Amino acid sequence: MATQAPTLEDTSLKSIIAHAKEYGFVYPSSEIYDGLQAVYDFGPYGVALKNNIKQLWWKSMVQLHENIVGIDASIFMHPKTWVASGHVSSFNDPMVDNKDSKKRYRVDTLIEDFAENLRQNGNEDKAQHVIEEMEHLLEQDNLDGLHDLIVKEQITCPISGTVNWTEVRQFNLMFETKVGSVAEEADTLYLRPETAQGIFVNFLNVQKTARQKVPFGIAQIGKAFRNEIVARQFIFRMREFEQMEMQFFVREDHGMLWYEHWKEKRMKWYHALGIPEASLQYHDHIKLAHYARAAVDIEFNFPFGKKEIEGIHYRTDFDLKSHAEVSRKKIQYFDPEVNKNYIPHVVETSAGCDRLFLMLMSHAYREEEVQDGDKVKQRTLLKFHPTLAPMKGAILPLVRKDGLPEKAMALFNDLKFDFPLIYEEKQAIGKRYTRQDLIGTPFCFTVDHQSLEDDTVTVRYRDSMKQERIPMAAVHKLLAEHTAESTFLKSL
Ligand code: GAP
C-alpha cells in the first residue's frame, strides 16, 4: 500500500500533540496500558486552561445576562429522554468497514479526507464535485449511493490500501450501560450524548424557580459521550468530551431573530479571545435535522482543515413538545405579553470545550526565530491570551542564595490569593524563562540583588521578551490589568 508523505498540517498537529504531552497539557488516557483510543487526560496546565475556558464561557453567558441561568444536570437520565429526543432512533452515522483491515470508518469523514487529498494535489473542481455528491446522498439517506460513490472514486482504506468495502450501515453512537445489580433486572441507561436534554427536561423547574420570563436561557457545562468510530485528530473527536451549551427559549415569531443574534454574538466571542477573523468562518448546514429551522457551525482553521468548534441551532419547539408527549406532562409557558400558553421555541448554542482547547493550543503554538545577542535562535512558545493562560506569572529568584528565595517567596505568598503562579528557583534564569514560554506564562518576575535594596523586580514579557524594572508593589496591578476576566468580559 502506498503511504502518503506527511503534510505540513500533519506535522504541525504532531508538534502540538507532542508539546501538549511534554509540557503537562494533555496525556493519552491510561498510557501505562498503552492508552485508550479517543480518550485523553488533562495534565496540570491542561486542566488550568480548560477551567479558564469554562469559566470565561460561563461568565460570558450566565453572569453577563440577567436572563440566562445555569444548571448542572446528571449524566444519567431516564431512558425515555433519549426516545423523546430522537437519539434512540436516529443518532446514527453511516459507517463502512474495510474487509481487509477490519477497520470501520465514518463515511462522511472517509470521503471528506479523500476530497481534501484531491484539493491538496490541485484538483479543486473534482474535490468539490465529490463533496457535493456526498452531501446530496447524505441528504437522501442513500446508503447504497454512498457505497457506490466510495467504490466509483476508488477510495482506499488508509490501513489496508484496498477498496474492499462492506455495505454502508447506520450505527448508533450512544454508549449503553446497565443499572441494577442483577443483569436480568437491569434497565438500560445511556451515557448522555449531549448536555442539552438535561436542560429541556428541567425547563419548567428552572423557569419557575428562577422566575424567568421568555425570552430566557439555561446554560450548562458537562461531560457528553459518543461512541465515535473514527477517532482521530487528537482531542478534536473524543468518546468522552465536555460541552458548553445554552438553550435560549423564545416566542416562535422571534425565533429567527434570536438565531441571528446568537450566531453573531458567539462569533464575536471568539474574536474577543484573540482568534483572528480570517481563522474563523460560518458553515451553514445543508442537511437540516427534521426539527431544525436553521443551523450553522462556527469553524476554525485547524492544522488539519476547517472544522466545527460550535453549532448554533434553531431547534423550534421539537424537544419540549416531544418530552411533553413522551412524559405525558404539560410543558407550557404562560406568556403575559401575548396572554396565552405555548411551548417555547429554542435557539441553542453548543460549543465543545475540548475543541476550543485545541483551537487555542493551535493558535497559540509558535516556533519562531529570535535574536539572542548576535546569534539567531529558535524558540517555541504558547502565545495564550493572558486571561486564558494556565499560569499568569512566574516568580523567579535569580540565584538560590543571599536571601533572594525568601524575598521571592514573600512576593509569591502575597500574590497567590489572586493569581495562579509558578515559583521556581532551579536552573539558570534563561532556561526558566524558556520553560515559562513553553507553557504560555505571559509574565516572569525576577528577584535579584537590587530587589533587596530597592524593592523592585524585573518583569520579562513572554511575547516581546522585553525586560524592565518595576516596583514590587506594582506587580499585582500589572497582573490584574492584563489577566482580569473583567477586561475580557467588558470587551464583549
Ligand atoms: N446539542 C447539540 C449538539 O450536541 P453537536 O454539533 O453534535 O450538537 C456540539 O455538538 C459541539 O460539541 C460541537 O460543535 C463540538 O464542539 C462538540 N463535540 C461534538 N462531538 C464531539 C466529540 N466527539 N469530541 C469532542 N467534541 C465534540
Coordinates of C-alpha atoms and ligand atoms in Angstrom, one line a residue:
M1 CA 0.0 0.0 0.0
A2 CA 1.3 3.5 -0.8
T3 CA 1.6 5.6 2.3
Q4 CA 1.3 9.3 1.8
A5 CA 4.1 11.7 2.9
P6 CA 3.0 13.7 5.9
T7 CA 1.7 17.1 5.0
L8 CA 2.7 20.3 6.7
E9 CA -0.6 20.2 8.5
D10 CA 0.1 16.7 9.9
T11 CA 3.5 17.9 11.0
S12 CA 2.1 20.9 12.9
L13 CA -0.6 18.8 14.6
K14 CA 2.0 16.3 15.6
S15 CA 4.1 19.1 17.1
I16 CA 1.1 20.3 19.1
I17 CA 0.3 16.8 20.3
A18 CA 3.9 16.2 21.4
H19 CA 4.1 19.6 23.0
A20 CA 0.8 19.1 24.9
K21 CA 2.2 15.9 26.4
E22 CA 5.7 17.0 27.1
Y23 CA 4.6 20.1 28.9
G24 CA 1.7 18.8 31.0
F25 CA -1.3 19.7 29.0
V26 CA -2.8 16.5 27.5
Y27 CA -1.8 12.9 28.0
P28 CA -3.2 9.8 26.4
S29 CA -5.6 8.2 28.9
S30 CA -4.2 5.2 30.9
E31 CA -1.0 5.5 29.0
I32 CA 0.8 2.8 31.1
Y33 CA -1.6 0.3 29.5
D34 CA -0.8 1.8 26.0
G35 CA -3.7 4.3 26.1
L36 CA -7.4 4.1 25.2
Q37 CA -8.3 5.3 21.8
A38 CA -10.0 8.7 21.6
V39 CA -9.8 9.2 25.4
Y40 CA -7.4 11.7 26.9
D41 CA -6.4 13.1 30.3
F42 CA -5.6 16.7 31.0
G43 CA -2.4 17.5 33.0
P44 CA -1.7 20.4 35.4
Y45 CA -1.6 23.1 32.7
G46 CA -4.3 21.5 30.6
V47 CA -6.8 21.4 33.4
A48 CA -5.9 25.1 34.3
L49 CA -6.5 26.1 30.6
K50 CA -9.7 24.1 30.4
N51 CA -11.1 25.6 33.7
N52 CA -10.3 29.1 32.3
I53 CA -12.2 28.4 29.1
K54 CA -15.2 27.1 31.0
Q55 CA -15.1 30.0 33.5
L56 CA -14.9 32.5 30.7
W57 CA -17.8 30.9 28.8
W58 CA -19.9 30.7 32.0
K59 CA -19.3 34.3 32.9
S60 CA -19.9 35.5 29.3
M61 CA -23.2 33.6 29.1
V62 CA -24.6 33.4 32.6
Q63 CA -23.1 36.3 34.6
L64 CA -23.4 38.9 31.9
H65 CA -27.0 38.1 31.1
E66 CA -29.7 38.6 33.7
N67 CA -32.0 36.3 31.7
I68 CA -29.6 33.3 31.5
V69 CA -29.3 30.9 34.4
G70 CA -27.2 27.8 34.9
I71 CA -27.8 24.2 35.9
D72 CA -25.8 21.0 36.4
A73 CA -27.9 18.0 35.4
S74 CA -26.9 14.4 35.7
I75 CA -25.1 12.4 33.1
F76 CA -27.6 9.5 33.6
M77 CA -31.1 10.4 32.5
H78 CA -34.4 8.5 32.3
P79 CA -34.1 6.2 29.2
K80 CA -37.2 7.7 27.8
T81 CA -35.4 11.0 27.5
W82 CA -33.5 9.6 24.5
V83 CA -36.6 8.2 22.9
A84 CA -38.2 11.7 23.1
S85 CA -35.1 13.4 21.8
G86 CA -34.8 11.1 18.8
H87 CA -31.4 9.8 19.8
V88 CA -32.5 6.2 20.1
S89 CA -34.0 6.1 16.6
S90 CA -31.7 8.4 14.7
F91 CA -28.4 9.3 16.5
N92 CA -26.7 7.4 13.8
D93 CA -23.8 7.8 11.5
P94 CA -23.4 5.9 8.2
M95 CA -20.3 3.6 8.6
V96 CA -18.5 1.3 6.3
D97 CA -16.0 -1.4 7.2
N98 CA -12.9 -2.4 5.2
K99 CA -13.0 -6.2 4.8
D100 CA -9.2 -6.5 4.7
S101 CA -8.1 -4.2 7.6
K102 CA -11.4 -4.8 9.6
K103 CA -11.4 -1.1 10.3
R104 CA -14.6 0.9 10.5
Y105 CA -15.0 4.4 9.1
R106 CA -17.5 7.2 9.2
V107 CA -18.5 7.5 5.6
D108 CA -18.5 11.3 5.5
T109 CA -15.0 11.5 7.0
L110 CA -13.6 9.0 4.6
I111 CA -15.0 10.9 1.6
E112 CA -14.0 14.3 3.1
D113 CA -10.4 13.1 3.6
F114 CA -10.3 11.8 0.0
A115 CA -11.6 15.2 -1.2
E116 CA -9.1 17.1 0.9
N117 CA -6.3 15.0 -0.7
L118 CA -7.6 15.9 -4.2
R119 CA -7.6 19.5 -3.1
Q120 CA -4.0 19.4 -1.9
N121 CA -3.0 17.9 -5.2
G122 CA -4.6 20.8 -7.0
N123 CA -7.8 19.0 -8.1
E124 CA -10.2 21.5 -6.5
D125 CA -13.1 21.0 -9.0
K126 CA -13.1 17.3 -8.6
A127 CA -12.9 17.6 -4.8
Q128 CA -15.9 20.0 -4.9
H129 CA -17.8 17.6 -7.1
V130 CA -17.2 14.6 -4.8
I131 CA -18.3 16.6 -1.7
E132 CA -21.5 17.9 -3.4
E133 CA -22.4 14.3 -4.4
M134 CA -21.8 13.0 -0.9
E135 CA -23.9 15.8 0.6
H136 CA -26.7 15.0 -1.8
L137 CA -26.6 11.3 -0.9
L138 CA -26.4 12.0 2.8
E139 CA -29.4 14.3 2.5
Q140 CA -31.4 11.4 0.8
D141 CA -30.1 8.9 3.4
N142 CA -29.0 6.9 0.3
L143 CA -26.6 4.4 1.9
D144 CA -26.2 2.3 -1.3
G145 CA -25.4 5.5 -3.2
L146 CA -22.7 6.4 -0.7
H147 CA -21.2 2.9 -1.1
D148 CA -21.2 3.3 -4.9
L149 CA -19.5 6.7 -4.6
I150 CA -16.7 5.2 -2.5
V151 CA -16.2 2.4 -5.0
K152 CA -16.5 4.6 -8.0
E153 CA -13.9 7.0 -6.7
Q154 CA -11.7 4.1 -5.7
I155 CA -11.4 5.5 -2.1
T156 CA -9.0 3.2 -0.3
C157 CA -8.7 2.2 3.4
P158 CA -5.8 4.1 4.9
I159 CA -4.7 0.9 6.7
S160 CA -5.1 -1.8 4.0
G161 CA -5.0 0.4 1.0
T162 CA -7.8 -1.6 -0.6
V163 CA -11.3 -0.8 -1.9
N164 CA -12.8 -3.9 -0.4
W165 CA -15.7 -2.3 1.5
T166 CA -18.8 -3.7 3.2
E167 CA -22.1 -2.1 2.5
V168 CA -22.8 1.2 4.3
R169 CA -24.8 0.8 7.5
Q170 CA -26.1 3.1 10.2
F171 CA -24.6 2.8 13.7
N172 CA -26.0 4.4 16.9
L173 CA -23.4 6.5 18.7
M174 CA -24.8 6.2 22.3
F175 CA -23.0 4.3 25.0
E176 CA -25.2 1.9 26.9
T177 CA -24.9 0.8 30.4
K178 CA -27.0 -1.1 32.9
V179 CA -28.4 -0.1 36.3
G180 CA -29.2 -2.7 38.9
S181 CA -27.3 -5.5 40.5
V182 CA -28.7 -8.4 38.5
A183 CA -28.3 -8.2 34.8
E184 CA -31.8 -9.6 34.1
E185 CA -33.4 -7.0 36.3
A186 CA -31.3 -4.3 34.9
D187 CA -32.6 -1.4 32.9
T188 CA -30.6 0.1 30.0
L189 CA -29.3 3.6 30.6
Y190 CA -27.3 5.7 28.2
L191 CA -24.4 8.0 28.9
R192 CA -25.8 11.3 27.6
P193 CA -24.6 12.1 24.1
E194 CA -25.3 15.8 24.6
T195 CA -26.0 18.0 27.7
A196 CA -28.9 19.8 26.1
Q197 CA -31.6 17.2 27.2
G198 CA -30.8 17.9 30.8
I199 CA -31.8 21.4 30.2
F200 CA -35.0 20.5 28.3
V201 CA -36.3 18.1 31.0
N202 CA -35.7 20.8 33.6
F203 CA -37.3 23.6 31.7
L204 CA -40.3 24.0 34.0
N205 CA -38.3 23.6 37.2
V206 CA -35.9 26.3 36.2
Q207 CA -38.4 28.7 34.7
K208 CA -40.5 28.6 37.8
T209 CA -37.7 28.6 40.5
A210 CA -35.5 31.2 38.8
R211 CA -38.7 33.2 38.0
Q212 CA -37.7 33.7 34.4
K213 CA -39.8 35.1 31.6
V214 CA -39.4 34.2 27.9
P215 CA -37.0 35.1 26.3
F216 CA -34.6 33.5 28.7
G217 CA -31.8 30.9 28.6
I218 CA -30.5 27.9 30.6
A219 CA -26.8 27.2 30.4
Q220 CA -24.8 24.1 31.3
I221 CA -21.3 22.7 31.1
G222 CA -20.8 19.0 31.4
K223 CA -19.5 15.7 30.0
A224 CA -21.0 14.0 27.0
F225 CA -20.2 10.7 25.5
R226 CA -20.3 9.4 21.9
N227 CA -19.1 6.1 20.5
E228 CA -17.2 7.8 17.8
I229 CA -16.0 5.3 15.3
V230 CA -13.4 7.4 13.6
A231 CA -11.4 8.8 16.5
R232 CA -8.6 10.9 15.2
Q233 CA -7.2 14.3 15.3
F234 CA -6.2 14.2 18.9
I235 CA -8.8 15.8 21.2
F236 CA -10.9 17.0 18.3
R237 CA -13.1 13.9 18.3
M238 CA -13.2 12.1 21.5
R239 CA -15.5 9.5 23.1
E240 CA -15.8 11.4 26.3
F241 CA -15.8 15.2 26.0
E242 CA -17.2 18.3 27.5
Q243 CA -19.9 20.5 26.1
M244 CA -20.8 24.1 27.0
E245 CA -24.5 24.5 25.9
M246 CA -27.1 27.2 26.2
Q247 CA -30.7 26.8 25.3
F248 CA -32.5 30.1 24.7
F249 CA -36.3 29.9 25.0
V250 CA -38.2 32.3 22.8
R251 CA -41.6 33.0 21.2
E252 CA -41.9 31.3 17.8
D253 CA -42.3 34.6 15.9
H254 CA -39.0 35.8 17.4
G255 CA -37.1 32.6 16.7
M256 CA -35.1 33.6 13.6
L257 CA -34.2 37.0 15.2
W258 CA -32.7 35.2 18.2
Y259 CA -30.9 32.7 15.9
E260 CA -29.2 35.6 14.1
H261 CA -28.5 37.3 17.4
W262 CA -26.7 34.3 18.9
K263 CA -24.9 33.5 15.7
E264 CA -23.3 36.9 15.6
K265 CA -22.7 37.1 19.4
R266 CA -20.9 33.7 19.5
M267 CA -18.6 34.6 16.6
K268 CA -17.7 37.9 18.4
W269 CA -16.8 35.9 21.5
Y270 CA -14.1 34.1 19.5
H271 CA -12.8 37.3 18.1
A272 CA -12.5 38.7 21.6
L273 CA -10.4 35.7 22.6
G274 CA -7.9 36.9 20.0
I275 CA -8.7 34.4 17.3
P276 CA -8.3 36.3 14.0
E277 CA -11.4 36.7 11.8
A278 CA -9.5 35.0 9.0
S279 CA -9.2 31.8 11.0
L280 CA -13.0 31.5 11.7
Q281 CA -16.0 31.1 9.4
Y282 CA -19.6 30.2 9.4
H283 CA -20.7 27.0 7.7
D284 CA -24.4 26.7 7.1
H285 CA -25.8 23.2 7.5
I286 CA -27.1 21.9 4.2
K287 CA -28.8 18.9 5.7
L288 CA -31.0 20.2 8.4
A289 CA -32.3 17.8 11.1
H290 CA -36.0 17.4 10.6
Y291 CA -36.8 19.6 13.6
A292 CA -34.4 22.3 12.9
R293 CA -35.3 25.5 11.1
A294 CA -31.8 26.8 10.7
A295 CA -28.3 25.6 11.8
V296 CA -24.8 26.9 11.4
D297 CA -21.4 25.8 12.5
I298 CA -18.6 28.1 13.6
E299 CA -15.5 26.7 12.1
F300 CA -11.8 27.2 13.0
N301 CA -9.0 26.6 10.6
F302 CA -7.2 23.8 12.4
P303 CA -3.9 22.5 11.2
F304 CA -5.9 19.6 9.6
G305 CA -8.5 21.8 7.9
K306 CA -11.6 23.9 8.6
K307 CA -13.6 22.2 11.3
E308 CA -16.6 22.8 13.6
I309 CA -16.0 24.2 17.1
E310 CA -19.5 25.3 17.9
G311 CA -23.0 24.8 16.5
I312 CA -25.9 27.3 16.6
H313 CA -29.2 25.6 16.0
Y314 CA -32.8 26.8 15.8
R315 CA -34.4 23.7 17.2
T316 CA -38.0 25.0 17.1
D317 CA -40.3 23.5 19.8
F318 CA -39.3 20.0 18.9
D319 CA -37.6 19.0 22.1
L320 CA -40.1 20.4 24.6
K321 CA -43.0 19.2 22.6
S322 CA -41.6 15.7 22.3
H323 CA -40.8 15.5 26.0
A324 CA -44.4 16.6 26.7
E325 CA -45.7 13.9 24.5
V326 CA -43.5 11.0 25.8
S327 CA -43.8 12.0 29.5
R328 CA -47.4 13.0 29.2
K329 CA -46.7 16.1 31.2
K330 CA -47.9 19.6 30.2
I331 CA -44.8 21.6 29.4
Q332 CA -46.0 25.1 28.6
Y333 CA -45.3 28.6 29.4
F334 CA -47.9 31.3 30.0
D335 CA -46.7 34.5 28.3
P336 CA -48.4 37.6 29.9
E337 CA -47.3 39.7 26.9
V338 CA -49.4 37.8 24.5
N339 CA -51.8 36.4 27.1
K340 CA -51.5 32.8 26.1
N341 CA -49.9 29.4 26.8
Y342 CA -47.5 28.0 24.4
I343 CA -44.4 25.7 24.1
P344 CA -41.4 28.0 23.6
H345 CA -39.1 27.6 20.7
V346 CA -35.4 27.1 21.3
V347 CA -32.2 28.6 19.9
E348 CA -29.2 26.6 21.1
T349 CA -25.5 27.5 21.2
S350 CA -23.4 24.4 21.6
A351 CA -19.6 24.6 22.0
G352 CA -17.1 21.8 22.7
C353 CA -14.8 22.7 25.4
D354 CA -12.1 20.3 24.2
R355 CA -12.3 21.7 20.6
L356 CA -11.9 25.2 22.0
F357 CA -8.9 23.9 23.9
L358 CA -7.4 22.5 20.7
M359 CA -8.2 25.7 18.8
L360 CA -6.4 27.8 21.5
M361 CA -3.4 25.4 21.5
S362 CA -3.2 25.5 17.7
H363 CA -3.5 29.3 17.6
A364 CA -1.0 29.8 20.5
Y365 CA 1.7 27.4 19.4
R366 CA 4.6 29.2 17.7
E367 CA 8.0 28.3 16.6
E368 CA 9.9 31.5 16.0
E369 CA 13.4 32.7 15.4
V370 CA 14.7 35.3 17.9
Q371 CA 17.8 37.3 18.2
D372 CA 20.0 36.2 21.1
G373 CA 22.9 38.7 21.2
D374 CA 24.5 38.2 17.8
K375 CA 23.1 34.8 17.3
V376 CA 19.7 33.8 15.9
K377 CA 18.0 31.0 17.9
Q378 CA 14.7 29.1 17.7
R379 CA 12.2 29.4 20.4
T380 CA 8.8 27.6 20.9
L381 CA 6.1 29.3 22.9
L382 CA 2.4 29.3 23.6
K383 CA 1.0 32.7 23.0
F384 CA -2.2 32.4 25.0
H385 CA -4.4 35.4 25.7
P386 CA -3.3 36.3 29.3
T387 CA -6.8 35.8 30.6
L388 CA -6.7 32.2 29.4
A389 CA -3.1 31.4 30.2
P390 CA -2.9 28.5 32.7
M391 CA -0.4 30.3 34.8
K392 CA -0.4 34.1 35.0
G393 CA 3.1 34.7 36.2
A394 CA 6.3 33.1 37.4
I395 CA 8.2 34.3 40.4
L396 CA 11.9 33.6 40.0
P397 CA 14.8 34.3 42.4
L398 CA 17.9 35.0 40.3
V399 CA 20.0 32.7 42.5
R400 CA 19.3 30.3 45.3
K401 CA 21.2 32.3 48.0
D402 CA 21.7 35.7 49.5
G403 CA 18.1 35.9 50.7
L404 CA 16.7 36.1 47.2
P405 CA 14.5 32.9 47.6
E406 CA 13.0 34.4 50.8
K407 CA 12.3 37.7 49.1
A408 CA 10.8 36.0 46.0
M409 CA 8.7 33.6 48.2
A410 CA 7.3 36.6 50.1
L411 CA 6.1 38.1 46.7
F412 CA 4.6 34.7 45.7
N413 CA 2.8 34.5 49.1
D414 CA 1.5 38.0 48.6
L415 CA 0.1 37.3 45.1
K416 CA -1.1 33.7 45.3
F417 CA -4.6 34.6 46.7
D418 CA -5.4 36.4 43.4
F419 CA -3.4 34.7 40.7
P420 CA -2.2 31.2 39.8
L421 CA 1.6 31.5 39.8
I422 CA 4.7 29.4 39.5
Y423 CA 7.6 29.7 41.9
E424 CA 10.8 28.2 40.6
E425 CA 14.4 28.6 41.7
K426 CA 16.3 25.8 40.0
Q427 CA 18.4 26.2 36.8
A428 CA 19.8 29.3 35.0
I429 CA 17.3 32.2 34.6
G430 CA 17.3 31.9 30.8
K431 CA 16.2 28.2 31.0
R432 CA 13.5 29.2 33.4
Y433 CA 12.2 31.9 31.0
T434 CA 12.2 29.3 28.2
R435 CA 10.2 26.9 30.3
Q436 CA 7.6 29.6 31.0
D437 CA 7.3 30.3 27.3
L438 CA 6.7 26.7 26.7
I439 CA 3.6 26.6 29.0
G440 CA 2.5 30.1 27.9
T441 CA 3.1 32.1 31.1
P442 CA 2.7 35.8 30.0
F443 CA 4.9 37.4 32.7
C444 CA 8.1 36.4 34.6
F445 CA 9.2 38.4 37.7
T446 CA 12.8 38.0 38.6
V447 CA 14.0 38.9 42.1
D448 CA 17.7 39.9 42.1
H449 CA 20.2 41.6 44.4
Q450 CA 18.8 45.0 43.5
S451 CA 15.4 43.8 44.7
L452 CA 16.8 43.5 48.2
E453 CA 17.9 47.2 48.1
D454 CA 15.0 49.0 46.4
D455 CA 12.1 46.5 46.3
T456 CA 12.0 46.3 42.5
V457 CA 11.8 43.3 40.2
T458 CA 12.5 42.7 36.6
V459 CA 9.4 41.8 34.6
R460 CA 10.0 39.8 31.4
Y461 CA 7.2 39.8 28.8
R462 CA 6.6 36.4 27.1
D463 CA 5.7 37.8 23.7
S464 CA 8.2 40.6 23.2
M465 CA 10.9 39.1 25.5
K466 CA 11.5 42.6 26.7
Q467 CA 12.5 43.2 30.3
E468 CA 12.0 46.2 32.5
R469 CA 12.3 47.1 36.2
I470 CA 9.1 47.8 38.1
P471 CA 8.4 48.3 41.8
M472 CA 7.4 45.0 43.5
A473 CA 4.3 46.9 44.7
A474 CA 3.3 47.3 41.0
V475 CA 3.3 43.6 40.2
H476 CA -0.3 42.9 41.5
K477 CA -1.6 45.8 39.4
L478 CA 0.2 44.6 36.2
L479 CA -1.1 41.1 36.6
A480 CA -4.6 42.3 37.4
E481 CA -4.7 44.7 34.4
H482 CA -3.5 42.1 31.9
T483 CA -5.2 38.9 33.1
A484 CA -8.5 40.1 34.6
E485 CA -11.6 38.3 33.3
S486 CA -13.5 41.6 33.7
T487 CA -11.4 43.3 31.0
F488 CA -12.3 40.4 28.6
L489 CA -15.9 40.5 29.6
K490 CA -16.2 44.2 29.1
S491 CA -14.8 43.9 25.6
L492 CA -17.7 41.6 24.5
Ligands
GAP1 N1 -26.8 19.8 21.5 C1 -26.3 19.9 20.2 C2 -25.1 19.1 19.9 O1 -24.7 18.3 20.7 P1 -23.3 18.8 18.1 O2 -22.9 19.6 16.9 O3 -23.4 17.3 17.9 O4 -24.6 19.5 18.7 C3 -21.9 20.4 19.6 O5 -22.1 19.1 19.2 C4 -20.4 20.6 19.9 O6 -19.9 19.6 20.7 C5 -19.6 20.5 18.6 O7 -19.5 21.8 17.9 C6 -18.2 20.1 19.1 O8 -17.5 21.3 19.5 C7 -18.5 19.3 20.4 N2 -18.4 17.8 20.0 C8 -19.3 17.0 19.5 N3 -18.8 15.8 19.3 C9 -17.6 15.8 19.9 C10 -16.5 14.8 20.1 N4 -16.7 13.6 19.7 N5 -15.4 15.2 20.7 C11 -15.2 16.5 21.1 N6 -16.1 17.4 20.9 C12 -17.3 17.1 20.3

